[in-house]
XYZ file of C-alpha atoms in Angstrom:
139
model
C 0.766 10.823 1.894
C 0.333 11.616 -1.794
C -2.955 12.325 -3.565
C -3.685 8.591 -3.660
C -5.744 6.811 -1.059
C -4.390 3.668 0.566
C -6.729 0.711 0.287
C -6.258 -2.751 1.775
C -7.499 -5.935 0.201
C -9.954 -7.368 2.776
C -8.898 -10.999 2.294
C -5.312 -10.315 3.342
C -4.518 -11.734 6.771
C -0.888 -10.764 7.253
C 0.658 -7.892 9.177
C -1.525 -5.358 7.402
C -0.661 -2.384 9.554
C 3.020 -2.823 8.729
C 2.275 -3.314 5.041
C 0.083 -0.186 5.081
C 2.914 1.793 6.681
C 5.328 0.548 4.018
C 2.981 1.507 1.181
C 2.403 4.923 2.728
C 6.177 5.428 2.771
C 6.408 4.446 -0.898
C 3.535 6.762 -1.820
C 5.733 9.691 -0.767
C 8.281 8.977 -3.503
C 8.304 11.767 -6.081
C 6.466 10.616 -9.209
C 4.552 7.867 -7.365
C 1.812 6.226 -9.438
C 1.033 3.102 -7.428
C 2.422 0.325 -5.263
C 1.302 -2.949 -3.800
C 2.453 -6.042 -1.975
C 1.567 -9.268 -3.750
C 2.012 -12.992 -3.177
C 3.930 -14.732 -5.965
C 2.383 -18.100 -5.076
C -1.064 -17.094 -6.296
C -0.826 -13.503 -7.563
C -3.041 -12.232 -4.763
C -2.565 -8.586 -3.944
C -2.476 -8.059 -0.180
C -2.616 -4.261 -0.087
C -2.122 -1.361 -2.436
C -1.900 2.402 -2.724
C -2.630 4.482 -5.798
C -2.857 3.009 -9.243
C -6.297 4.168 -10.361
C -7.063 5.320 -12.990
C -3.642 4.907 -14.597
C -2.872 1.346 -13.565
C -4.917 -1.646 -12.405
C -2.661 -2.957 -9.647
C -4.739 -6.081 -9.138
C -4.227 -7.170 -12.755
C -0.574 -6.123 -12.598
C -0.035 -8.243 -9.467
C -1.382 -11.339 -11.183
C 0.771 -10.701 -14.259
C 3.865 -10.012 -12.156
C 3.804 -13.613 -10.918
C 4.936 -14.687 -14.396
C 7.699 -12.087 -14.417
C 8.933 -13.161 -10.985
C 8.874 -16.863 -11.878
C 10.665 -16.280 -15.198
C 13.431 -14.393 -13.421
C 13.694 -17.038 -10.691
C 13.864 -19.768 -13.349
C 16.588 -17.865 -15.212
C 18.716 -17.537 -12.073
C 18.251 -21.244 -11.356
C 18.864 -22.395 -14.965
C 22.024 -20.342 -15.206
C 23.162 -21.892 -11.920
C 23.836 -18.502 -10.443
C 24.488 -18.696 -6.743
C 22.595 -15.511 -6.051
C 19.219 -14.011 -5.125
C 17.027 -11.566 -7.031
C 17.371 -8.130 -5.494
C 14.922 -6.378 -7.762
C 13.428 -6.533 -11.251
C 13.014 -3.446 -13.458
C 10.755 -2.717 -16.381
C 11.517 0.557 -18.129
C 8.764 2.048 -20.258
C 8.693 5.318 -22.143
C 6.849 7.109 -19.326
C 7.125 4.797 -16.317
C 9.473 2.666 -14.267
C 8.132 -0.569 -12.760
C 10.120 -2.090 -9.890
C 9.518 -5.487 -8.309
C 11.383 -6.357 -5.118
C 11.119 -9.486 -2.960
C 10.557 -9.138 0.766
C 13.591 -11.064 1.946
C 12.098 -12.743 5.003
C 9.090 -14.039 3.074
C 10.374 -15.032 -0.367
C 6.882 -15.308 -1.858
C 5.894 -11.704 -1.014
C 6.939 -8.893 -3.317
C 6.683 -5.133 -3.547
C 5.565 -3.701 -6.861
C 6.211 0.012 -7.349
C 5.277 2.132 -10.368
C 6.676 5.623 -10.734
C 6.476 8.309 -13.392
C 9.730 8.384 -15.332
C 9.692 12.165 -15.836
C 8.820 12.994 -12.238
C 11.260 10.872 -10.282
C 14.868 9.991 -9.656
C 15.209 6.242 -10.259
C 18.234 5.848 -7.980
C 16.464 7.524 -5.059
C 13.272 5.529 -5.673
C 15.269 2.298 -5.713
C 17.021 3.207 -2.454
C 13.699 4.123 -0.783
C 12.154 0.843 -1.960
C 15.112 -1.114 -0.553
C 14.903 0.718 2.779
C 11.154 0.151 2.968
C 11.585 -3.539 2.169
C 14.229 -3.950 4.869
C 12.060 -2.302 7.513
C 9.033 -4.425 6.583
C 11.108 -7.604 6.365
C 12.375 -6.978 9.896
C 8.854 -6.947 11.350
C 7.548 -9.843 9.246
C 10.456 -12.085 10.280
């Protein structure tokens, strides 16, 4: 695991061991800053790794609900017969990736990586693989 400690939100009552394993996997991505799993129904963060002091993942989770809903509304309004695979935010020094967990449409991964210290394509592939493995056990 990277230099960040994994911490679990105590109120979460889902398959926490599996979520912890998934976040540990993500923490090994080169350039990792932080990651969490959050619920888009209420913005509650279920578990997270990293973040401090660079990023408050709890605040980011709550704010990401608006981003997720805006993207879902756009897909619906445009009458696109498709699903959101992931959502990117590119900043000068960071990439922010949001990815739904396919078997539980209200749960999402949120991954933040350092732009200079990572390969975006590899990070995106690792996030997709991690999501698929977690989705399989949450199904």
